[in-house]
Amino acid sequence: MPPPAQAPSTPPSSTAWWRGLLRVLAWIVGIGAALGLAGVLTIAVALAVAYPNLPDVSDLADYRPKLPLRVYSTEGALLGEFGEERRNLTPIQDIPKVMTDAVLAIEDARFFEHGGVDYKGVVRAALANLGRVKSQGASTITMQVARNVYLSSEKTFTRKIYEILLTFKLEHLLTKNQILEIYMNQIYLGNRAYGFSAAAETYFGKPLKSISIAEAAMLAGLPKAPSAYNPISNPKRARIRQQYIIERMQENGFITAEQAAAAKAEDLKLRSGTDSTRIHAEYVAEMARQLIFAQYGNEAYTRGLNVYTTLNAGDQEVAYTALRKGIMDYERRQHYRGPEKFVTLPDDAQEAEDAIDDALAGHPDNGDVLSAVVLQASAKKIVAARANGEPFEITGDGLKPVQSGLSDKAPPNIKIRRGAIIRVVQTPKKTWEATQLPEVEGAFVAIDPRSGAIKALVGGFDFDKNKFNHVTQAWRQPGSSFKPFIYSAALEKGFTPATVINDAPLFFSAGVTGGQPWEPKNYDGKYDGPMTMRTGLARSKNVISIRILQAVGPKNAQEWVSRFGFDADKHPPYLTMALGAGSTTAMQMVSAYSVFANGGYRVNPYLISRVTDHKGRILSDFQPPATADNPRVIDARNAFITNSLLQEVTRSGTAARAQATLKRPDVYGKTGTTNDAVDAWFAGFQPTIAAVTWIGYDTPRNLGSRETGGGLSLPIWISFMERALKGVPVAEPTVPPGVTNVGGEWFYDEYARNAGIASVGMEDHAPAVPGVAPSAPPPAEERSRILDLFRN
């Protein structure tokens, strides 16, 4: 019988192989588990060590970034901004949805869904790195906040760990809207702009609430690389990214296809580097900055302080324009000094255009005085080009200011030729005129004489060209504009507007002067004999003023003018004081003339009315005292009669152009031209506003034999007053107590009874002092003092 069949057995070698494989797998699993456990333990230890060392983010619940100091006009127009960071802190509820949608579409579309780290985004970013799909990246908005607020820009593993840990901490302590608000206000967007509100102003010149889809998409492209995607410096790259962001907004359902198409086609109007719409108040902004810095120190540039000045934006713009026009009108009468520089222009059109751009970069525009490069030049025509602009022609009257530079005999440094960098302005007729940057400077200041509030202030032709504030820092001789203060002193010594004074030559020997002989002369070199004090001031007769000062006494006059705010030591008690040979500033002058304008009170000019923090909470609020609460420095009747003399100056005297142009009688003032025509002034007022203009060179020199305060400074003052007094009713002066009108002239009551003597010829009545016939006798003791003075 055959043996039973046996089941086939597994070969020994096969069994051993499977056992070995299982053993290897077990080891791999074990090692993997051990490594995983070690990794978890390592991360746990890292978290335990690192988490306590993370920065405290609780302060972000009350987010307070660095905010610049901003200076505003009284109406709220921005005048200046100081601080390294331009930023407008905007609550999340005030940020338009179109802006947040654009940011979320490109930066973190799942922001409201993830817990700080977008794991799907990480996977997409990994795939994108392999080139399989296009992704917007894996760094979430919360991670960017953690990185931008707390961490450095170094790319290390440790920093990445801290970034993730901070992200979780932020998500735990803050709401999504709080995180988004911080991001929208904190992120750097180029051109010193931090946050999207500041960026909207910087790039488009409009508030964030007014931006379009296309503009929002352009701004949303900046966080990735503010320089590379800057729409001003890199418009092509910026537009490519903007178009992509618009597509992302459509893909995420934030906008419709129609809106996307319209946004892509929208022509954006970018704000240029020179913003013609801003208020030109650079000197005022700098004054405000200095005052605030003195109080708050470096915090002034980070606390977001808002400084509201007394400046009227409309008046300021008129003052700025009027002063620059006056200076440029003077410049047209000066000899042409030649082009600013010469550059070589290639024959190739594109290369020439690049060379022009490079050349003009070093010669920026100065307000409306623009820089240009000459392409062709002849005696009858200049062809020039501006940066990235089409060539334009200058012909006819536009060549007159530079005619000497077009002459065949012009020296090489003066000759206008191809490659010359020149200055041009556009005329009201939209034609071009060649010109040059002025060397002469100027100042203008206007205040409310009732309170001292500064309404307009221009410290020079251009702040970027010369930051020296000629209103407050330039100490110059006031010339004849100082005479009214001598006349005011004379009223207290028995003089009246009808007092007759002899306009005849004077001579002071070396024995009298203690130095060189002095023979003062009138401006025109002529003498007109006896005339009233009123006529003497209207015609600005120097000899008349000197005779008056002789009678008043230089010491008495020095004390008197100090009442108006002048520094006594800057006006020595000599007869030259009658000609304004002392030293003053435009700010002192406008303050002093305000005493006449307000009836005898001295007010202190002030600039800052209110300071608030970034939330609008008032930190300081200055309310000036009522006019009558200021110190009275001269009697009302003295101010009244002096004003009648100043009114005569603007009616029939050296400033008659004022009343003739403004067509109103309630304007008062005095021209001033110093010796050798070094300084040209006009100081004047209407009872609601006082203003002073000065023109001169920083290094004093002659302005020209025919240049005067009436020709140079008065037109600027008139241009300003035309706007400032528009709609202001004509002011009727109130006659104060102690004043009487006799025969059409004003007198102090105590002198009115003898007023008739003013019309009597000097040959019939011996004057109390040489060349002076008082209309009423001064007190006996004063008469005795004057007689003693002239006997000596």
Coordinates of C-alpha atoms in Angstrom, one line a residue, residues 319-522:
A319 CA 0.5 135.5 -0.2
Y320 CA 2.8 132.8 -1.6
T321 CA 1.7 133.6 -5.2
A322 CA 1.9 137.4 -4.7
L323 CA 5.4 137.3 -3.2
R324 CA 6.8 135.0 -5.8
K325 CA 5.3 137.1 -8.6
G326 CA 6.7 140.3 -7.1
I327 CA 10.2 138.7 -6.9
M328 CA 10.0 137.3 -10.5
D329 CA 8.8 140.7 -11.8
Y330 CA 11.9 142.2 -10.3
E331 CA 14.0 139.4 -11.7
R332 CA 12.8 140.2 -15.2
R333 CA 14.5 143.6 -14.9
Q334 CA 17.9 142.2 -13.9
H335 CA 20.8 141.3 -16.1
Y336 CA 20.8 137.6 -17.3
R337 CA 23.4 135.6 -15.4
G338 CA 23.5 132.7 -17.8
P339 CA 22.4 129.0 -17.8
E340 CA 22.7 127.0 -14.6
K341 CA 24.8 124.3 -16.3
F342 CA 25.7 122.9 -19.7
V343 CA 25.4 119.2 -20.6
T344 CA 26.3 117.2 -23.8
L345 CA 23.3 115.9 -25.7
P346 CA 23.8 112.8 -27.9
D347 CA 22.4 112.9 -31.5
D348 CA 20.3 109.8 -30.9
A349 CA 16.8 110.8 -29.8
Q350 CA 16.4 108.1 -27.1
E351 CA 19.9 108.7 -25.7
A352 CA 19.2 112.5 -25.7
E353 CA 16.0 112.0 -23.8
D354 CA 17.8 109.9 -21.2
A355 CA 20.5 112.6 -20.9
I356 CA 17.8 115.3 -20.4
D357 CA 16.2 113.2 -17.7
D358 CA 19.5 112.8 -15.9
A359 CA 20.4 116.5 -16.2
L360 CA 17.1 117.8 -14.9
A361 CA 17.2 115.4 -12.0
G362 CA 19.9 117.6 -10.5
H363 CA 17.9 120.8 -11.2
P364 CA 14.4 120.2 -9.8
D365 CA 11.6 122.6 -10.5
N366 CA 11.2 125.5 -8.2
G367 CA 7.4 125.9 -7.9
D368 CA 6.2 127.4 -11.2
V369 CA 9.8 128.2 -12.2
L370 CA 10.6 125.1 -14.2
S371 CA 13.8 123.6 -15.4
A372 CA 14.4 122.7 -19.1
V373 CA 17.3 121.7 -21.4
V374 CA 17.9 123.7 -24.6
L375 CA 17.7 121.7 -27.8
Q376 CA 18.2 124.7 -30.2
A377 CA 18.8 128.4 -29.7
S378 CA 19.0 131.4 -31.9
A379 CA 18.4 135.2 -31.5
K380 CA 14.7 134.7 -32.3
K381 CA 13.8 131.3 -30.9
I382 CA 14.7 128.7 -28.2
V383 CA 13.6 125.1 -28.5
A384 CA 13.7 123.3 -25.2
A385 CA 12.5 120.1 -23.5
R386 CA 11.4 119.1 -20.0
A387 CA 11.8 115.7 -18.4
N388 CA 9.8 113.2 -20.5
G389 CA 8.1 116.0 -22.3
E390 CA 7.7 117.1 -25.9
P391 CA 9.9 120.0 -27.2
F392 CA 8.4 123.5 -26.9
E393 CA 9.3 126.8 -28.3
I394 CA 10.1 130.2 -26.7
T395 CA 9.7 133.2 -29.0
G396 CA 8.9 136.9 -29.0
D397 CA 8.5 138.6 -25.6
G398 CA 9.3 135.3 -23.9
L399 CA 13.0 135.8 -24.9
K400 CA 13.4 139.3 -23.4
P401 CA 14.6 138.3 -19.9
V402 CA 17.5 136.3 -21.5
Q403 CA 18.2 138.4 -24.6
S404 CA 21.8 139.0 -23.6
G405 CA 22.3 135.3 -23.4
L406 CA 21.3 134.9 -27.1
S407 CA 23.6 137.6 -28.4
D408 CA 26.5 136.5 -30.7
K409 CA 28.8 138.4 -28.4
A410 CA 27.7 136.7 -25.2
P411 CA 30.6 135.1 -23.3
P412 CA 30.6 131.3 -23.1
N413 CA 29.2 131.1 -19.6
I414 CA 26.3 133.3 -20.5
K415 CA 25.6 132.0 -24.0
I416 CA 22.4 130.0 -24.4
R417 CA 23.1 127.0 -26.7
R418 CA 22.2 123.3 -27.1
G419 CA 22.6 121.5 -23.8
A420 CA 22.1 124.6 -21.6
I421 CA 20.0 124.1 -18.6
I422 CA 17.7 127.1 -18.2
R423 CA 14.5 128.1 -16.3
V424 CA 11.1 128.7 -17.9
V425 CA 7.7 129.9 -16.7
Q426 CA 4.3 129.6 -18.4
T427 CA 2.6 133.0 -18.9
P428 CA -1.1 133.6 -18.4
K429 CA -1.5 133.3 -22.2
K430 CA -0.1 129.8 -22.0
T431 CA 3.1 130.8 -23.8
W432 CA 6.6 130.1 -22.5
E433 CA 9.1 132.6 -21.1
A434 CA 12.7 132.0 -20.4
T435 CA 13.9 133.3 -17.1
Q436 CA 16.3 132.5 -14.2
L437 CA 16.1 131.6 -10.5
P438 CA 16.2 134.9 -8.5
E439 CA 18.9 135.8 -6.1
V440 CA 16.8 138.4 -4.4
E441 CA 14.7 137.3 -1.4
G442 CA 11.5 138.5 0.2
A443 CA 9.1 138.1 3.1
F444 CA 5.4 138.5 3.8
V445 CA 3.4 138.2 6.9
A446 CA -0.2 139.1 7.8
I447 CA -1.9 138.9 11.2
D448 CA -5.2 139.8 12.7
P449 CA -4.4 143.0 14.6
R450 CA -7.2 142.4 17.1
S451 CA -5.8 139.1 18.3
G452 CA -2.3 138.6 16.9
A453 CA -3.4 135.4 15.0
I454 CA -1.0 134.9 12.0
K455 CA -3.1 134.5 8.9
A456 CA -0.4 134.2 6.2
L457 CA 3.4 133.9 6.3
V458 CA 5.9 133.4 3.5
G459 CA 9.5 133.4 4.8
G460 CA 11.2 133.5 1.4
F461 CA 11.0 132.8 -2.3
D462 CA 11.3 129.0 -1.9
F463 CA 11.8 126.9 1.3
D464 CA 13.7 124.2 -0.5
K465 CA 16.1 126.7 -2.0
N466 CA 16.6 128.8 1.2
K467 CA 15.2 127.7 4.6
F468 CA 16.2 131.0 6.3
N469 CA 12.9 132.5 7.5
H470 CA 13.1 136.2 6.5
V471 CA 9.9 137.0 8.4
T472 CA 11.3 136.1 11.8
Q473 CA 15.1 135.9 11.3
A474 CA 16.1 138.7 8.9
W475 CA 17.0 141.8 10.9
R476 CA 17.0 144.7 8.4
Q477 CA 16.7 148.5 8.4
P478 CA 13.0 149.5 8.1
G479 CA 13.7 152.7 6.3
S480 CA 10.9 155.1 5.8
S481 CA 8.3 152.5 7.0
F482 CA 9.6 153.4 10.5
K483 CA 8.6 157.1 10.2
P484 CA 5.0 156.7 11.5
F485 CA 6.4 155.8 15.0
I486 CA 8.4 159.0 15.1
Y487 CA 5.3 161.0 14.0
S488 CA 3.3 159.2 16.7
A489 CA 5.8 160.3 19.3
A490 CA 5.6 163.9 18.0
L491 CA 1.8 164.0 18.6
E492 CA 2.6 163.6 22.3
K493 CA 4.9 166.6 22.1
G494 CA 2.5 169.2 20.8
F495 CA 2.7 168.4 17.1
T496 CA -0.4 168.0 15.0
P497 CA -1.0 167.0 11.3
A498 CA -1.3 170.7 10.6
T499 CA 2.1 171.6 12.1
V500 CA 4.2 173.3 9.4
I501 CA 7.8 172.1 9.0
N502 CA 10.4 173.4 6.6
D503 CA 11.6 171.0 4.0
A504 CA 15.0 172.6 3.5
P505 CA 18.6 171.3 3.5
L506 CA 20.2 170.2 6.8
F507 CA 23.9 170.0 7.6
F508 CA 25.5 168.5 10.7
S509 CA 29.2 169.1 11.1
A510 CA 31.7 166.6 12.5
G511 CA 31.6 168.5 15.7
V512 CA 27.9 167.8 16.1
T513 CA 27.9 164.2 14.9
G514 CA 31.2 163.3 16.6
G515 CA 32.3 161.7 13.4
Q516 CA 31.8 162.4 9.7
P517 CA 29.8 165.4 8.6
W518 CA 26.2 164.5 7.7
E519 CA 24.0 166.1 5.1
P520 CA 20.8 164.1 4.9
K521 CA 18.8 164.4 1.7
N522 CA 15.3 163.5 0.5

